């Protein structure tokens, strides 16, 4: 599967409203990403590893966020602030639709994280940080996603 075929498949899954077949394909893409048979060129090797460590839910949300990115649409110039804001709203809506379909959406993430993880440890312009046992968990909004660097490719399975 080449880059164009991959993104066409993602767009079909979205356009069909996340059917059972589409959700199965997304899970398959996530498994391929995690096992490094699918390479998301937007990410460095370290970022690819980190995204994989977040599990299939994180991988699928990242792929869906990239589905409407400028690089995927063949746009080479930078987006304006207004265009980036509109793209962020579209990405958020798309991820919410998918997350609701697979029952992993929380209407109030900050409240839910506090209930699940305890009080916030730190907060910055980019993230809210929680300590949960020996783990630090960062909650980051889509406003820090940079859509102009997104593209994807895949290795052919051997």
Tab-separated table of C-alpha atoms in Angstrom:
chain	number	residue	atom	x	y	z
A	1	UNK	CA	0.000	0.000	0.000
A	2	UNK	CA	1.441	3.365	-0.952
A	3	UNK	CA	0.912	6.708	0.808
A	4	UNK	CA	-2.012	7.744	-1.407
A	5	UNK	CA	-3.787	4.382	-0.975
A	6	UNK	CA	-3.314	4.566	2.784
A	7	UNK	CA	-4.854	8.027	3.111
A	8	UNK	CA	-7.656	7.091	0.712
A	9	UNK	CA	-8.444	4.161	3.011
A	10	UNK	CA	-8.441	6.435	6.088
A	11	UNK	CA	-10.749	8.930	4.342
A	12	UNK	CA	-13.111	6.110	3.322
A	13	UNK	CA	-13.278	4.912	6.926
A	14	UNK	CA	-14.135	8.455	8.033
A	15	UNK	CA	-16.647	9.053	5.228
A	16	UNK	CA	-18.449	5.777	5.999
A	17	UNK	CA	-18.928	6.858	9.619
A	18	UNK	CA	-16.584	4.422	11.387
A	19	UNK	CA	-18.370	1.189	10.514
A	20	UNK	CA	-17.346	-2.095	12.159
A	21	UNK	CA	-15.198	-2.859	9.091
A	22	UNK	CA	-13.600	0.595	9.230
A	23	UNK	CA	-12.861	0.278	12.945
A	24	UNK	CA	-11.257	-3.098	12.256
A	25	UNK	CA	-9.029	-1.510	9.586
A	26	UNK	CA	-8.013	1.259	12.006
A	27	UNK	CA	-7.048	-1.367	14.592
A	28	UNK	CA	-5.037	-3.183	11.928
A	29	UNK	CA	-3.237	0.051	10.961
A	30	UNK	CA	-2.497	0.714	14.642
A	31	UNK	CA	-1.044	-2.797	15.046
A	32	UNK	CA	1.096	-2.261	11.930
A	33	UNK	CA	2.271	1.097	13.303
A	34	UNK	CA	3.145	-0.412	16.680
A	35	UNK	CA	5.085	-3.270	15.034
A	36	UNK	CA	6.814	-0.763	12.694
A	37	UNK	CA	5.302	-2.144	9.494
A	38	UNK	CA	3.582	1.233	9.032
A	39	UNK	CA	5.771	4.333	9.323
A	40	UNK	CA	4.198	7.720	10.056
A	41	UNK	CA	6.752	10.024	8.450
A	42	UNK	CA	5.645	13.014	10.516
A	43	UNK	CA	7.288	11.373	13.523
A	44	UNK	CA	10.975	10.819	14.222
A	45	UNK	CA	11.953	7.299	15.330
A	46	UNK	CA	11.735	8.384	18.984
A	47	UNK	CA	8.288	9.931	18.447
A	48	UNK	CA	7.110	6.829	16.582
A	49	UNK	CA	8.248	4.724	19.546
A	50	UNK	CA	6.526	7.058	22.034
A	51	UNK	CA	3.287	7.045	20.054
A	52	UNK	CA	3.407	3.238	19.923
A	53	UNK	CA	3.893	3.093	23.677
A	54	UNK	CA	0.615	5.013	24.000
A	55	UNK	CA	-1.159	2.003	22.506
A	56	UNK	CA	-3.577	1.575	19.635
A	57	UNK	CA	-5.992	4.271	20.868
A	58	UNK	CA	-3.212	6.869	20.777
A	59	UNK	CA	-1.997	5.686	17.368
A	60	UNK	CA	-5.480	5.793	15.814
A	61	UNK	CA	-6.174	9.290	17.205
A	62	UNK	CA	-2.836	10.457	15.753
A	63	UNK	CA	-3.633	8.977	12.342
A	64	UNK	CA	-7.094	10.560	12.354
A	65	UNK	CA	-5.616	13.929	13.322
A	66	UNK	CA	-3.295	13.614	10.322
A	67	UNK	CA	-6.122	12.713	7.941
A	68	UNK	CA	-7.009	16.338	7.238
A	69	UNK	CA	-3.510	17.761	7.490
A	70	UNK	CA	-2.061	20.029	4.835
A	71	UNK	CA	0.658	17.589	3.739
A	72	UNK	CA	-1.938	14.882	3.187
A	73	UNK	CA	-3.947	17.266	0.989
A	74	UNK	CA	-0.853	18.202	-1.039
A	75	UNK	CA	-0.660	21.775	0.244
A	76	UNK	CA	2.942	22.946	0.483
A	77	UNK	CA	2.512	26.475	1.880
A	78	UNK	CA	2.077	27.226	5.564
A	79	UNK	CA	-1.461	27.552	6.881
A	80	UNK	CA	-2.679	30.835	8.320
A	81	UNK	CA	-3.618	31.006	11.994
A	82	UNK	CA	-7.305	30.973	11.025
A	83	UNK	CA	-6.809	27.914	8.787
A	84	UNK	CA	-4.914	26.088	11.543
A	85	UNK	CA	-7.679	26.926	14.051
A	86	UNK	CA	-10.336	25.605	11.686
A	87	UNK	CA	-8.267	22.482	11.011
A	88	UNK	CA	-7.913	21.913	14.761
A	89	UNK	CA	-11.691	22.081	15.195
A	90	UNK	CA	-12.162	19.610	12.339
A	91	UNK	CA	-9.576	17.245	13.823
A	92	UNK	CA	-11.168	17.467	17.264
A	93	UNK	CA	-14.608	16.702	15.836
A	94	UNK	CA	-13.266	13.770	13.843
A	95	UNK	CA	-11.438	12.254	16.812
A	96	UNK	CA	-14.497	12.797	19.016
A	97	UNK	CA	-16.738	10.968	16.498
A	98	UNK	CA	-14.380	7.994	16.417
A	99	UNK	CA	-13.802	7.999	20.205
A	100	UNK	CA	-17.533	8.053	20.924
A	101	UNK	CA	-18.001	5.134	18.514
A	102	UNK	CA	-15.428	3.037	20.422
A	103	UNK	CA	-16.548	4.278	23.875
A	104	UNK	CA	-13.361	6.072	24.862
A	105	UNK	CA	-14.569	9.695	24.869
A	106	UNK	CA	-14.927	11.742	28.045
A	107	UNK	CA	-16.997	14.913	27.868
A	108	UNK	CA	-14.869	16.569	30.553
A	109	UNK	CA	-11.344	15.198	30.242
A	110	UNK	CA	-9.810	17.461	32.910
A	111	UNK	CA	-12.397	16.406	35.495
A	112	UNK	CA	-12.083	12.734	34.525
A	113	UNK	CA	-8.276	12.832	34.691
A	114	UNK	CA	-8.420	14.410	38.152
A	115	UNK	CA	-10.875	11.746	39.339
A	116	UNK	CA	-8.779	8.923	37.869
A	117	UNK	CA	-5.260	10.240	38.545
A	118	UNK	CA	-5.576	12.720	41.389
A	119	UNK	CA	-4.672	16.369	41.460
A	120	UNK	CA	-2.668	17.950	38.684
A	121	UNK	CA	1.077	18.035	39.370
A	122	UNK	CA	1.878	20.859	36.938
A	123	UNK	CA	0.366	22.876	34.115
A	124	UNK	CA	1.956	24.764	31.261
A	125	UNK	CA	0.956	26.260	27.947
A	126	UNK	CA	1.247	22.836	26.355
A	127	UNK	CA	0.093	20.264	28.881
A	128	UNK	CA	-1.511	19.311	32.167
A	129	UNK	CA	0.739	16.890	34.069
A	130	UNK	CA	-0.429	14.240	36.530
A	131	UNK	CA	1.569	11.776	38.593
A	132	UNK	CA	0.036	8.314	38.787
A	133	UNK	CA	2.212	5.959	40.805
A	134	UNK	CA	5.588	5.917	39.101
A	135	UNK	CA	4.208	7.371	35.865
A	136	UNK	CA	3.865	10.967	34.745
A	137	UNK	CA	0.934	11.534	32.408
A	138	UNK	CA	0.688	14.585	30.150
A	139	UNK	CA	-2.641	15.654	28.704
A	140	UNK	CA	-2.029	17.716	25.571
A	141	UNK	CA	-4.672	19.429	23.433
A	142	UNK	CA	-4.829	19.473	19.652
A	143	UNK	CA	-3.798	23.123	19.633
A	144	UNK	CA	-0.180	21.890	19.799
A	145	UNK	CA	-0.524	19.466	16.884
A	146	UNK	CA	1.357	20.774	13.827
A	147	UNK	CA	-0.639	19.620	10.785
A	148	UNK	CA	1.727	20.879	8.089
A	149	UNK	CA	4.230	18.085	8.766
A	150	UNK	CA	1.952	15.083	8.386
A	151	UNK	CA	2.366	12.279	5.907
A	152	UNK	CA	2.432	8.561	6.093
A	153	UNK	CA	3.994	5.594	4.351
A	154	UNK	CA	4.226	1.911	4.886
A	155	UNK	CA	6.688	-0.915	4.592
A	156	UNK	CA	5.431	-3.869	2.666
A	157	UNK	CA	5.152	-6.867	4.999
A	158	UNK	CA	7.798	-9.482	4.252
